[in-house]
Tab-separated table of N, CA and C in Angstrom:
chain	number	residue	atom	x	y	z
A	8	UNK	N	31.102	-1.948	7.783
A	8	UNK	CA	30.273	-3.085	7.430
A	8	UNK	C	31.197	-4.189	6.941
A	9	UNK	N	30.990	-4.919	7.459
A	9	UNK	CA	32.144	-6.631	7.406
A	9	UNK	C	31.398	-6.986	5.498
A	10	UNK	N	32.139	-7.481	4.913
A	10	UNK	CA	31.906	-8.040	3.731
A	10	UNK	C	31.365	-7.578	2.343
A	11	UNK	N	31.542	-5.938	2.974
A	11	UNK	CA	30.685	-4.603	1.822
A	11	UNK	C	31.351	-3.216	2.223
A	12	UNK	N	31.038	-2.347	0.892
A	12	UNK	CA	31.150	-0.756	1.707
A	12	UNK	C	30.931	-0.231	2.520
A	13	UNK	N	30.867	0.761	3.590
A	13	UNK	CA	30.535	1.355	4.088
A	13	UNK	C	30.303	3.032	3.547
A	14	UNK	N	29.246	2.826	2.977
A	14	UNK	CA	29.519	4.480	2.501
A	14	UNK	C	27.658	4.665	1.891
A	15	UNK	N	28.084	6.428	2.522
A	15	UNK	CA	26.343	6.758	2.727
A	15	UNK	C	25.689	6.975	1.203
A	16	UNK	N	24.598	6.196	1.149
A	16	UNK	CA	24.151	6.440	0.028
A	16	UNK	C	23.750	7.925	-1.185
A	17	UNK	N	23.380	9.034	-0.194
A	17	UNK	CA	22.926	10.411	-0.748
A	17	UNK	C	24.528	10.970	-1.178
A	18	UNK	N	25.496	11.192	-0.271
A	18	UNK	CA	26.293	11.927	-0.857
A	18	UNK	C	27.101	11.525	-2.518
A	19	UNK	N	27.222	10.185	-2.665
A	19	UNK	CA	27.787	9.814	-3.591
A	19	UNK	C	26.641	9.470	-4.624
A	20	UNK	N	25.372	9.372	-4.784
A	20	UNK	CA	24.593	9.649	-5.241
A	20	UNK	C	24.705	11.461	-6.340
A	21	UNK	N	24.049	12.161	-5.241
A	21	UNK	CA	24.695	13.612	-5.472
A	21	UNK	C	25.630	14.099	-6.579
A	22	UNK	N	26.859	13.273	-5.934
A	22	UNK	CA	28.048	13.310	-7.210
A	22	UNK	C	27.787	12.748	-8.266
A	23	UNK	N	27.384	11.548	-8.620
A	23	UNK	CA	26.832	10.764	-9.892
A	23	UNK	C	26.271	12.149	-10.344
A	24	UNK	N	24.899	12.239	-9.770
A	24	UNK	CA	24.089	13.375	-10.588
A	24	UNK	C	25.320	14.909	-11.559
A	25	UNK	N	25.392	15.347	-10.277
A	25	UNK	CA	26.686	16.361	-10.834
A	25	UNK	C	27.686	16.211	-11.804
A	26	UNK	N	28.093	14.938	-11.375
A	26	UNK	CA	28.883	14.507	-12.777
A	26	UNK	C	28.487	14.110	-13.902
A	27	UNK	N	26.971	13.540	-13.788
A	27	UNK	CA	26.520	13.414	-15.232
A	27	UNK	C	26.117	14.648	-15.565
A	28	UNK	N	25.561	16.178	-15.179
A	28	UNK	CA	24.995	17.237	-15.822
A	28	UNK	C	25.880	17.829	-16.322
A	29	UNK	N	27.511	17.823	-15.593
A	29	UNK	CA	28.823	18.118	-15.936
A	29	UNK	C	29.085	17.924	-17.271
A	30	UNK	N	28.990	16.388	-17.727
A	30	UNK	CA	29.341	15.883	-18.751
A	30	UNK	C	28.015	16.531	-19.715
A	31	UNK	N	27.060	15.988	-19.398
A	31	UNK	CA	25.575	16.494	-20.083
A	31	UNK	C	26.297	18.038	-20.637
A	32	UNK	N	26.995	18.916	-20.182
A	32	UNK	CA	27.101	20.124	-20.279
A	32	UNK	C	28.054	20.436	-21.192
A	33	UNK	N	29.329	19.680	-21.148
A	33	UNK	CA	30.550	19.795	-21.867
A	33	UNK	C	29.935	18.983	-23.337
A	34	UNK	N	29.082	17.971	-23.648
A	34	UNK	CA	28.615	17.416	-24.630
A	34	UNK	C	27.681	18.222	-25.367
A	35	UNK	N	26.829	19.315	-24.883
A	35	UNK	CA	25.968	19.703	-25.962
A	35	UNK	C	26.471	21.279	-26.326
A	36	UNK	N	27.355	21.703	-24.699
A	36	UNK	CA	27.915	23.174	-24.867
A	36	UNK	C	28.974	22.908	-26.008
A	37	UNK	N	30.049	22.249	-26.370
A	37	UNK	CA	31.187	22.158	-26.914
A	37	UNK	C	30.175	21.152	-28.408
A	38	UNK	N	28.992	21.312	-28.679
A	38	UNK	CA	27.923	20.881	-29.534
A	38	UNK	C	28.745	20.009	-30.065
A	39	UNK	N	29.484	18.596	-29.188
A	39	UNK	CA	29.257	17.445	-29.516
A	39	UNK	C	28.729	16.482	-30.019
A	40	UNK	N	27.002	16.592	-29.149
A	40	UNK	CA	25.816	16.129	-29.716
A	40	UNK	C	24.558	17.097	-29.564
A	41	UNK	N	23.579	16.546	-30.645
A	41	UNK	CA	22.667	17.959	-30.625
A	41	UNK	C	21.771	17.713	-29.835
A	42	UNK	N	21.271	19.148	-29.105
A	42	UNK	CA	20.294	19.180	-27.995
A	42	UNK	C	19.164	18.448	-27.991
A	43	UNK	N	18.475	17.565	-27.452
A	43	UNK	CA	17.369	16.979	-27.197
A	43	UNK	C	16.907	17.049	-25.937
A	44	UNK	N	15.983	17.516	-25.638
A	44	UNK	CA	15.308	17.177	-23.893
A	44	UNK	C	15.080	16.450	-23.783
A	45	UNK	N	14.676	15.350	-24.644
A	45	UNK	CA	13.730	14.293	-24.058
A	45	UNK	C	14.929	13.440	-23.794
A	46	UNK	N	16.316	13.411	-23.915
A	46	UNK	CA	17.152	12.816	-23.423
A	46	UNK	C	17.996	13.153	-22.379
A	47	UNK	N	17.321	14.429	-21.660
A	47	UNK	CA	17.845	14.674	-20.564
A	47	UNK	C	17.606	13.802	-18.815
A	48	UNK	N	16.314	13.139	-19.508
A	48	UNK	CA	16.484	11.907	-18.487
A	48	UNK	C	17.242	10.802	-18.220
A	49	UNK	N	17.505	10.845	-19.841
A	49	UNK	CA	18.733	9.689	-19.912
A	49	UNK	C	20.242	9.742	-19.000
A	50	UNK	N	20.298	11.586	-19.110
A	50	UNK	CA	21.731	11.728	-18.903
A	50	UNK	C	21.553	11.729	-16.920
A	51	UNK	N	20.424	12.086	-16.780
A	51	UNK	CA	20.357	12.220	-15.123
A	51	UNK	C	19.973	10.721	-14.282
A	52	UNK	N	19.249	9.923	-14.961
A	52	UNK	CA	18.916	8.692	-14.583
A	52	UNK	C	19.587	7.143	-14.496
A	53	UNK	N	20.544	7.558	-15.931
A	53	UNK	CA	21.099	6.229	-16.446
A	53	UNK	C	22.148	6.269	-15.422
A	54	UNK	N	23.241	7.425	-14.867
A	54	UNK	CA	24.094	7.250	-14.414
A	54	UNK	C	23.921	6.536	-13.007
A	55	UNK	N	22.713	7.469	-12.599
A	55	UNK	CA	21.914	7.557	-11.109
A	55	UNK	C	21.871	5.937	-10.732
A	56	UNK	N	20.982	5.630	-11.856
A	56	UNK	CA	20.363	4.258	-11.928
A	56	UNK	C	21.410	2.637	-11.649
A	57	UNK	N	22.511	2.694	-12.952
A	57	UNK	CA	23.633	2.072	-12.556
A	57	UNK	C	24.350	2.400	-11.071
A	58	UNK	N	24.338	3.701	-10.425
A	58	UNK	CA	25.212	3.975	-8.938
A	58	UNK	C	24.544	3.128	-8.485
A	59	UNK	N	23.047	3.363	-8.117
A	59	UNK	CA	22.034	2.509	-7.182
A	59	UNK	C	22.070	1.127	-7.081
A	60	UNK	N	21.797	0.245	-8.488
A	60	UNK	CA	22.227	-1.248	-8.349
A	60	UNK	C	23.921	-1.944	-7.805
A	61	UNK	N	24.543	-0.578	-7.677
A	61	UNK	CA	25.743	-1.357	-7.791
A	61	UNK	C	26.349	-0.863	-5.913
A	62	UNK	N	25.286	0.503	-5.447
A	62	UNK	CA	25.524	0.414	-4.441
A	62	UNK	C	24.809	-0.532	-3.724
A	63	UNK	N	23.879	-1.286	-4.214
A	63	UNK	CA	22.829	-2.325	-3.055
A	63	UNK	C	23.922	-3.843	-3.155
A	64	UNK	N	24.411	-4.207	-4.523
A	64	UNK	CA	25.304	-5.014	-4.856
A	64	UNK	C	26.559	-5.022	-3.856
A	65	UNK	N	27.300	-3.680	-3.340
A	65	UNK	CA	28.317	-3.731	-3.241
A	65	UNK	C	28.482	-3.418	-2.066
A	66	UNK	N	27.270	-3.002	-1.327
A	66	UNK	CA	27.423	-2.326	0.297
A	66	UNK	C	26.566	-3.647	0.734
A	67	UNK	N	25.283	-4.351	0.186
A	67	UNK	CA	24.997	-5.532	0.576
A	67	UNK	C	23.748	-4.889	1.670
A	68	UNK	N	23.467	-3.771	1.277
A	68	UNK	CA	22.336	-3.158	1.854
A	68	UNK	C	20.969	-3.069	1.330
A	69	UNK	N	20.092	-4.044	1.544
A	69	UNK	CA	18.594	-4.032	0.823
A	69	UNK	C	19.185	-4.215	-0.676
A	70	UNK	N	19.958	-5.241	-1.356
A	70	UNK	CA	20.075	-5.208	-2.666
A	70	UNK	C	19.032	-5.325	-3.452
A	71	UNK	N	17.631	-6.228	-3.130
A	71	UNK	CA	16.487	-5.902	-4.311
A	71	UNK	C	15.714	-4.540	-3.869
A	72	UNK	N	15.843	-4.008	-3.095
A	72	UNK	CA	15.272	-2.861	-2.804
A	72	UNK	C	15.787	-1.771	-3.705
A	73	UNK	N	17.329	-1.994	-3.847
A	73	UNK	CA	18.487	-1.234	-4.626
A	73	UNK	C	18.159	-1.534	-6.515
A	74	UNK	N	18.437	-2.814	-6.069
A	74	UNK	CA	18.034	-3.176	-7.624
A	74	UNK	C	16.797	-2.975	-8.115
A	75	UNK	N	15.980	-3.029	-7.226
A	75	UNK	CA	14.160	-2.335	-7.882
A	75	UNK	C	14.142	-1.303	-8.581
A	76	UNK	N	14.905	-0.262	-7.388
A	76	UNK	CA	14.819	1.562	-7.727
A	76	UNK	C	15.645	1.695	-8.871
A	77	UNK	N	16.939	1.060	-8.550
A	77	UNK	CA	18.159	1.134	-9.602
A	77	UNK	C	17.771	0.952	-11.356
A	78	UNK	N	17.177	-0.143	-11.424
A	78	UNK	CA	16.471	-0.595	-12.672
A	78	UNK	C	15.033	0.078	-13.296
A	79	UNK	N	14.722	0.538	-12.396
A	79	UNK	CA	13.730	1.787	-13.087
A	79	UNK	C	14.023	2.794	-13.126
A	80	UNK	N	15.338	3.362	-12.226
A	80	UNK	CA	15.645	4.581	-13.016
A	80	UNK	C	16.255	4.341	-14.603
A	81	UNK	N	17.147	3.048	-14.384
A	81	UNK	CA	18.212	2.471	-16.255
A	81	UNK	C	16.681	2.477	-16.724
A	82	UNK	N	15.502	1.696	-17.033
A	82	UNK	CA	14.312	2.142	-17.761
A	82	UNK	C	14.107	3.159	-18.327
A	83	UNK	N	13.697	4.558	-17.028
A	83	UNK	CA	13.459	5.876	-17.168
A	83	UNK	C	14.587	5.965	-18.828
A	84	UNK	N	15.984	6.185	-18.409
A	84	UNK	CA	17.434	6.271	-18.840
A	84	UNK	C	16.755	5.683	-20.736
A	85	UNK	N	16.758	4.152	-20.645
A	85	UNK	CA	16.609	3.548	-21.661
A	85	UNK	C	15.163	3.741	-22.703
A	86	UNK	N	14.374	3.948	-21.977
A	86	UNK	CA	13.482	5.155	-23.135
A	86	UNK	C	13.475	6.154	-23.369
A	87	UNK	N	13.841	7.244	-22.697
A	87	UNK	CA	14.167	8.340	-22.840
A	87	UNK	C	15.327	8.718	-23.681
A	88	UNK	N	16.449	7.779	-23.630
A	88	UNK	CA	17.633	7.785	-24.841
A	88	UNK	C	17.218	7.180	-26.503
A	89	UNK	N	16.648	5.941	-26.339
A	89	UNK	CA	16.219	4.949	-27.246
A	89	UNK	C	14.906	5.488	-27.691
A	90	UNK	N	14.375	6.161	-27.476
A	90	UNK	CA	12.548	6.224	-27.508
A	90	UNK	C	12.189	5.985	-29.269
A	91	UNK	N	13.188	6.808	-30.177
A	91	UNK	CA	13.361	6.869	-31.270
A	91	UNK	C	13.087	4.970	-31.995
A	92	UNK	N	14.145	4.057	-31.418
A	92	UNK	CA	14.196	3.173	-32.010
A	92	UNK	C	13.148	2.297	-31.402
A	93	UNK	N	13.387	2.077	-29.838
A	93	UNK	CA	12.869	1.267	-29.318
A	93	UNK	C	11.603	1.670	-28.797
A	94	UNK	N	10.385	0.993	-28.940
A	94	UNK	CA	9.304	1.556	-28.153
A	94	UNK	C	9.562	1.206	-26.796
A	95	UNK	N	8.985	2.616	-25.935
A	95	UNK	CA	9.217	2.992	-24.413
A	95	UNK	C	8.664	1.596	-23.449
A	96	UNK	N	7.735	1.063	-24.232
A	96	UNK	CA	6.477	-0.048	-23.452
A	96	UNK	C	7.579	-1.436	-23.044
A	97	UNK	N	8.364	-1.534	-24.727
A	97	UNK	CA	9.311	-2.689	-24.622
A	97	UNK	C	10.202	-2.642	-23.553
A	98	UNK	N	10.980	-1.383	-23.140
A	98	UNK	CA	11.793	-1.091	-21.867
A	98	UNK	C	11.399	-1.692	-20.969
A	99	UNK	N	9.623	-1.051	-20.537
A	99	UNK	CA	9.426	-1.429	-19.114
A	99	UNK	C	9.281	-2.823	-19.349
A	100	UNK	N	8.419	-3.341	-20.387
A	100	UNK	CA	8.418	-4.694	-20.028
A	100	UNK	C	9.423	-5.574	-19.350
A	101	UNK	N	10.627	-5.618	-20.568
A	101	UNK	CA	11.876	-6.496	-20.023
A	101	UNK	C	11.960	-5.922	-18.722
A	102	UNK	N	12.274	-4.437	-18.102
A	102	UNK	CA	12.442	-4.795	-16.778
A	102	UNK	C	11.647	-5.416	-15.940
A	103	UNK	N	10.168	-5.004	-15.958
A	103	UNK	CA	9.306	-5.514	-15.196
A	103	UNK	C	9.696	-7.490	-15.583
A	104	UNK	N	9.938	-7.902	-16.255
A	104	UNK	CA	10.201	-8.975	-16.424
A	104	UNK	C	11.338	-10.002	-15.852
A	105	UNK	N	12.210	-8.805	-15.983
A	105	UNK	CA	13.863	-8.895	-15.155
A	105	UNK	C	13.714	-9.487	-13.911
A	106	UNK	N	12.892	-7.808	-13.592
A	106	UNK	CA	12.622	-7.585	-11.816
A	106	UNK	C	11.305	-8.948	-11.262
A	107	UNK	N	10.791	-9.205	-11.871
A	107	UNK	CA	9.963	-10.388	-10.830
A	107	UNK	C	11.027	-11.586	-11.195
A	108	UNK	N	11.932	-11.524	-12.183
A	108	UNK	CA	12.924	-13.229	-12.495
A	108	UNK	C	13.576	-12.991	-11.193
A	109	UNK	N	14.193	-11.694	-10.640
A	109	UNK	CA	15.148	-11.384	-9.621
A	109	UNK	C	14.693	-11.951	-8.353
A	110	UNK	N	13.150	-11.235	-8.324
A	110	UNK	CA	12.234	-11.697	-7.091
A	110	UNK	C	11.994	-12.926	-6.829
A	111	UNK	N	11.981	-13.714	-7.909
A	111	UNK	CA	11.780	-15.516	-7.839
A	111	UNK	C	13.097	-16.065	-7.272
A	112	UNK	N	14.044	-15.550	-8.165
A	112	UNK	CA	15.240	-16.381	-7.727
A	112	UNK	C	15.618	-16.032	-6.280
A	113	UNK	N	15.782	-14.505	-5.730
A	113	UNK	CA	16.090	-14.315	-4.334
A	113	UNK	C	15.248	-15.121	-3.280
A	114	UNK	N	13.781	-14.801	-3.962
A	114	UNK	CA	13.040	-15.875	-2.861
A	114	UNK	C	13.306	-17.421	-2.852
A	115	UNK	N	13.766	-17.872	-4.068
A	115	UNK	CA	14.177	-19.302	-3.548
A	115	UNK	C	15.340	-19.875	-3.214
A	116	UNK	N	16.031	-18.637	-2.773
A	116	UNK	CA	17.529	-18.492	-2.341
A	116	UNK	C	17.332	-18.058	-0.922
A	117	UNK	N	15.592	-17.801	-0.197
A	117	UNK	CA	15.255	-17.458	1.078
A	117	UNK	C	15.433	-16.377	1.220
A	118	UNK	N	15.886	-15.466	0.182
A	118	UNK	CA	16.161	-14.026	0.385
A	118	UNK	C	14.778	-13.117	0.558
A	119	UNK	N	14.083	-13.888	0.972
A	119	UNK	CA	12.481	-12.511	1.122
A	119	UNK	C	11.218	-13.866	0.830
């Protein structure tokens, strides 16, 4: 692909995941930090989530399509870590807020 990556989205995906349960594993086995489930979305999503925006960014393939999925998994990620401080509602908002600023500006850039 002229002006971007070329590289398939699932396999390096895959690895993100693996490497975050990896880490997820060495952090609560070696009781780094203490066990919580409800932040096990954090550890599978947030990583996931950042790969996704940065593969639509960087391969130039469906980037708001990328950045849609990408940013609701960092959501998923950002209440599920934060839930404690931040209420979960405030997350989605700002994104949902993000994501239609994104949609305005691409469309008046003719992008959709």
């Amino acid at each position: 692909v002229s002006g971007g990556w070329d590289l398939a989205y699932g396999p390096y995906a895959l690895a993100v995941i693996a490497a975050s349960i990896g880490v997820m594993a060495i952090a609560y086995g070696a009781a780094l930090l203490p066990f919580n489930p409800l932040h096990i979305p954090a550890w599978l999503f947030g990583p996931l989530g950042a790969y996704t925006v940065l593969y639509g960014v960087l391969t130039r393939r469906d980037p708001m399509y990328y950045a849609l999925w990408g940013s609701i998994m960092v959501a998923i990620a950002a209440s599920s870590a934060l839930y404690e401080v931040v209420n979960p509602l405030v997350i989605v908002g700002v994104v949902i807020v993000l994501l239609v600023i994104a949609a305005l500006v691409s469309r008046a850039r003719g992008g959709g």
